[in-house]
mmCIF file of C-alpha atoms in Angstrom:
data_model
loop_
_atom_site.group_PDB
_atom_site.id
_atom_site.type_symbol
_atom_site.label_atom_id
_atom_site.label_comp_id
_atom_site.label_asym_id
_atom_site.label_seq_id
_atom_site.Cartn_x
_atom_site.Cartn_y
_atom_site.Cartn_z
ATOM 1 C CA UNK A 25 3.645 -2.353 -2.019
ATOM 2 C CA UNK A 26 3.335 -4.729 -4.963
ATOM 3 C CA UNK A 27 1.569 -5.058 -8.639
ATOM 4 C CA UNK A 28 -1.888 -6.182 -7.965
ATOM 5 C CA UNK A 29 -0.740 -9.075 -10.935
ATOM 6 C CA UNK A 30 1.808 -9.926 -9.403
ATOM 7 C CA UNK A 31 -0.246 -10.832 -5.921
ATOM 8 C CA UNK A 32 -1.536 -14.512 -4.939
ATOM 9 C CA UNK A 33 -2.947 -15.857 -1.968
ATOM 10 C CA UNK A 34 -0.987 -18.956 -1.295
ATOM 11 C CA UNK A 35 -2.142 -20.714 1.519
ATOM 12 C CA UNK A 36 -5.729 -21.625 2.601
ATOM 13 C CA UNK A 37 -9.139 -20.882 1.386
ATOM 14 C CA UNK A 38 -9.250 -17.464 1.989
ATOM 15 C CA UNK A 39 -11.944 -15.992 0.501
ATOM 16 C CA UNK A 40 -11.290 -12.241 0.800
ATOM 17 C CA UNK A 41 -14.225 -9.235 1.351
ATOM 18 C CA UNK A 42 -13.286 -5.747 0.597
ATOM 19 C CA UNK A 43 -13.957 -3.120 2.830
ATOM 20 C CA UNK A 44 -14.345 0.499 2.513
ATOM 21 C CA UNK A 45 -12.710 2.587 5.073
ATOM 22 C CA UNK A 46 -11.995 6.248 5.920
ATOM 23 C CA UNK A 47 -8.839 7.802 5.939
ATOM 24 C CA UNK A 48 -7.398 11.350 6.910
ATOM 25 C CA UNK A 49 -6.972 12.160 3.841
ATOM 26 C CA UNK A 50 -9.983 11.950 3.040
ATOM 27 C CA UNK A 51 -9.877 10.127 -0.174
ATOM 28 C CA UNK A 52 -9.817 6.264 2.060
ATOM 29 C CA UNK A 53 -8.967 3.024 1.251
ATOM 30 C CA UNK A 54 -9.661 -0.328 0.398
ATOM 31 C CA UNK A 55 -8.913 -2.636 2.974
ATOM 32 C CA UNK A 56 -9.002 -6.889 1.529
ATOM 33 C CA UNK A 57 -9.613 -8.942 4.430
ATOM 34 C CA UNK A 58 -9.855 -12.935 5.305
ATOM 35 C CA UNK A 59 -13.714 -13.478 5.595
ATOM 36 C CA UNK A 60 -12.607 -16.589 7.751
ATOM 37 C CA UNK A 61 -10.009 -14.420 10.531
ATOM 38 C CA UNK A 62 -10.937 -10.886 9.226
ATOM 39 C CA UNK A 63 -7.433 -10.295 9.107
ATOM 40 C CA UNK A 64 -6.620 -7.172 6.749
ATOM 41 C CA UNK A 65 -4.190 -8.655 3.837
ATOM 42 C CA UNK A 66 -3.696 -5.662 1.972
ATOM 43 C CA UNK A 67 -5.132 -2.080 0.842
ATOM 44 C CA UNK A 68 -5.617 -0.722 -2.236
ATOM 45 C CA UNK A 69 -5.471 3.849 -2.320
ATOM 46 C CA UNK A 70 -7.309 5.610 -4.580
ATOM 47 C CA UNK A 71 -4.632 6.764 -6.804
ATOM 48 C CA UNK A 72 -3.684 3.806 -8.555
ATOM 49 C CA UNK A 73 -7.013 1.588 -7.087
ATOM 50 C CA UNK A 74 -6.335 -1.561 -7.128
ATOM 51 C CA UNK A 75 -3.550 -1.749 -9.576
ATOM 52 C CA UNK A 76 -1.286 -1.567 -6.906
ATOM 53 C CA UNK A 77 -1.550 -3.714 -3.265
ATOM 54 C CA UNK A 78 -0.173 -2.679 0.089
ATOM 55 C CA UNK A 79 0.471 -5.777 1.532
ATOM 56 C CA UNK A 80 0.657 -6.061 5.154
ATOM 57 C CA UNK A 81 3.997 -7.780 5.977
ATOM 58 C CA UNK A 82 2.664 -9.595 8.805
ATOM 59 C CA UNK A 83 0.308 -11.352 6.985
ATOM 60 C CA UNK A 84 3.541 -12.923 5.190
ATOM 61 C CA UNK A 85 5.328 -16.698 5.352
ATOM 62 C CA UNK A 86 8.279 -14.715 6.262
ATOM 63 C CA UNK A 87 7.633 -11.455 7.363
ATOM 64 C CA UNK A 88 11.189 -10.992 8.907
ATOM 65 C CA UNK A 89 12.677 -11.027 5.120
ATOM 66 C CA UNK A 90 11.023 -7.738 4.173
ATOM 67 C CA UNK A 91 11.975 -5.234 7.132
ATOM 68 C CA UNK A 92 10.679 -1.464 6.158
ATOM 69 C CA UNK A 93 12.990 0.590 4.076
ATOM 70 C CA UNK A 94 11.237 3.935 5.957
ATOM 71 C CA UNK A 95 8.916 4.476 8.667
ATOM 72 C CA UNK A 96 6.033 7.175 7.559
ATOM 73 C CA UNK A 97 3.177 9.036 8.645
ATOM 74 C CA UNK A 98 5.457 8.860 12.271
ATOM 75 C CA UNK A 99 3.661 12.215 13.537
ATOM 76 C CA UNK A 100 0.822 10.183 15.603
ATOM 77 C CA UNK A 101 3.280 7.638 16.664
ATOM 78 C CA UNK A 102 3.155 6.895 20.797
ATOM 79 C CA UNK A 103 5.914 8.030 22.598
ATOM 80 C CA UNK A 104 6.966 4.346 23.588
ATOM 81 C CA UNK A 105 7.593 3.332 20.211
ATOM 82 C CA UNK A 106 10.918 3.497 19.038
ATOM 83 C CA UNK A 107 12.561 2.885 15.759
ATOM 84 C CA UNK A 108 15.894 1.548 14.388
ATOM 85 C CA UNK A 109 18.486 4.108 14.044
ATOM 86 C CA UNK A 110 19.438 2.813 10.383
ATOM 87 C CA UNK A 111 16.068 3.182 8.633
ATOM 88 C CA UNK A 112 14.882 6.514 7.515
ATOM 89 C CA UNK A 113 11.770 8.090 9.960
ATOM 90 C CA UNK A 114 9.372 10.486 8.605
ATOM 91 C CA UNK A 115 6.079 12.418 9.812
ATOM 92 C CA UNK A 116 4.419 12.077 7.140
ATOM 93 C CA UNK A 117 5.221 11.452 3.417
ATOM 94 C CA UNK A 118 8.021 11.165 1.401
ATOM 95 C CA UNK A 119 10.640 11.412 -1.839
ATOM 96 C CA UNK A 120 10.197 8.548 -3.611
ATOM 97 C CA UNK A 121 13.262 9.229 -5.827
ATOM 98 C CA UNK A 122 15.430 9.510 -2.339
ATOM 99 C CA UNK A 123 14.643 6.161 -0.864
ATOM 100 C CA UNK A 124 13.480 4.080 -3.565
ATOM 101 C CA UNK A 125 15.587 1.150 -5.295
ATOM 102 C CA UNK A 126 16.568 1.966 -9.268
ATOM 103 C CA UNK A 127 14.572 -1.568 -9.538
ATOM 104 C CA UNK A 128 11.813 0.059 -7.128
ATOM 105 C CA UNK A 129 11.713 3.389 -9.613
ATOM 106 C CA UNK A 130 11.723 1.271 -13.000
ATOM 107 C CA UNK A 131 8.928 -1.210 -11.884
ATOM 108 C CA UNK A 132 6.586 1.579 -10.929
ATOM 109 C CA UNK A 133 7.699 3.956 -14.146
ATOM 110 C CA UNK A 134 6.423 0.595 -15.819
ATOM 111 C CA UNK A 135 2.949 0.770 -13.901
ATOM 112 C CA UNK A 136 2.596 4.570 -14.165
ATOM 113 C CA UNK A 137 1.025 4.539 -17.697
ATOM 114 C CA UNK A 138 -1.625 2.181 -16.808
ATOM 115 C CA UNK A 139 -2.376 4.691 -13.145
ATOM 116 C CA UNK A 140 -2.524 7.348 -15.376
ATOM 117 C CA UNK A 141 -5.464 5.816 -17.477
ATOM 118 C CA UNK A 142 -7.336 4.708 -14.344
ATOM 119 C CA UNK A 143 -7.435 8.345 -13.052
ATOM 120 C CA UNK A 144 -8.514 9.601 -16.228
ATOM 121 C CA UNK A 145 -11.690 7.228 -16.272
ATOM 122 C CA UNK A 146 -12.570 7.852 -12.562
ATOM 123 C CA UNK A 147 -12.057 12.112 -14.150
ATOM 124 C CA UNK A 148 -14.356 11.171 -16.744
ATOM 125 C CA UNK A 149 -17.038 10.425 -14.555
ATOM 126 C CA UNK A 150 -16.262 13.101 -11.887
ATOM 127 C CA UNK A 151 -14.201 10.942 -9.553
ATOM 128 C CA UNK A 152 -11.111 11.964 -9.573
ATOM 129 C CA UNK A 153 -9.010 10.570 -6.718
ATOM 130 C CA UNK A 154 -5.148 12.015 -7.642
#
């Protein structure tokens, strides 16, 4: 998860298509994709839209330098999969305060302001999405 600002594509000429999709919360997401390899890059969820990116770290030069700080939404996992004993494994959401870097808390404390004026346009024209 990243500022949308702080975000670049930095190899290729990807030209990106976004794509609504369901999700079980009902709310869904926006998935960015390659148009070349229709690879997903990165989502945006309705409560901060696309102020904020989740990135998928695959689609990174080094993917290996960012392993997961916490496994979620674990409850549909298959029985075969199997995490590592030193990162935190949840069903389905979480704390932020409890796993979060101070750095982690501060940067989105910075963001929150301009979240909260997003969801107050989208509840000025009936579309709430918090």
């Amino acid at each position: 998860m990243i500022e949308s600002d702080r975000l670049a594509l930095l190899k290729g000429e990807a030209e990106i298509e976004i794509v609504n999709t369901p999700s079980a919360s009902g709310k869904g997401q926006e998935i960015v994709r390659c148009t070349n390899c229709r690879v997903a890059l990165w989502s945006h969820y309705p409560s901060a839209g696309r102020l904020i990116s989740f990135v998928r770290v695959g689609t990174l030069d080094e993917p290996s330098s960012l392993p997961p700080d916490i496994h979620i939404f674990t409850s549909t996992k298959l029985k075969w999969v199997v995490f590592p004993p030193d990162v935190p494994v949840v069903e389905t959401y979480y704390e932020r305060e409890e796993i979060w870097s101070k750095e982690s808390l501060a940067r989105r404390a910075a963001l929150q302001p301009a979240v909260e004026r997003y969801q107050e346009e989208l509840a000025k024209r009936g579309l709430s999405q918090s």
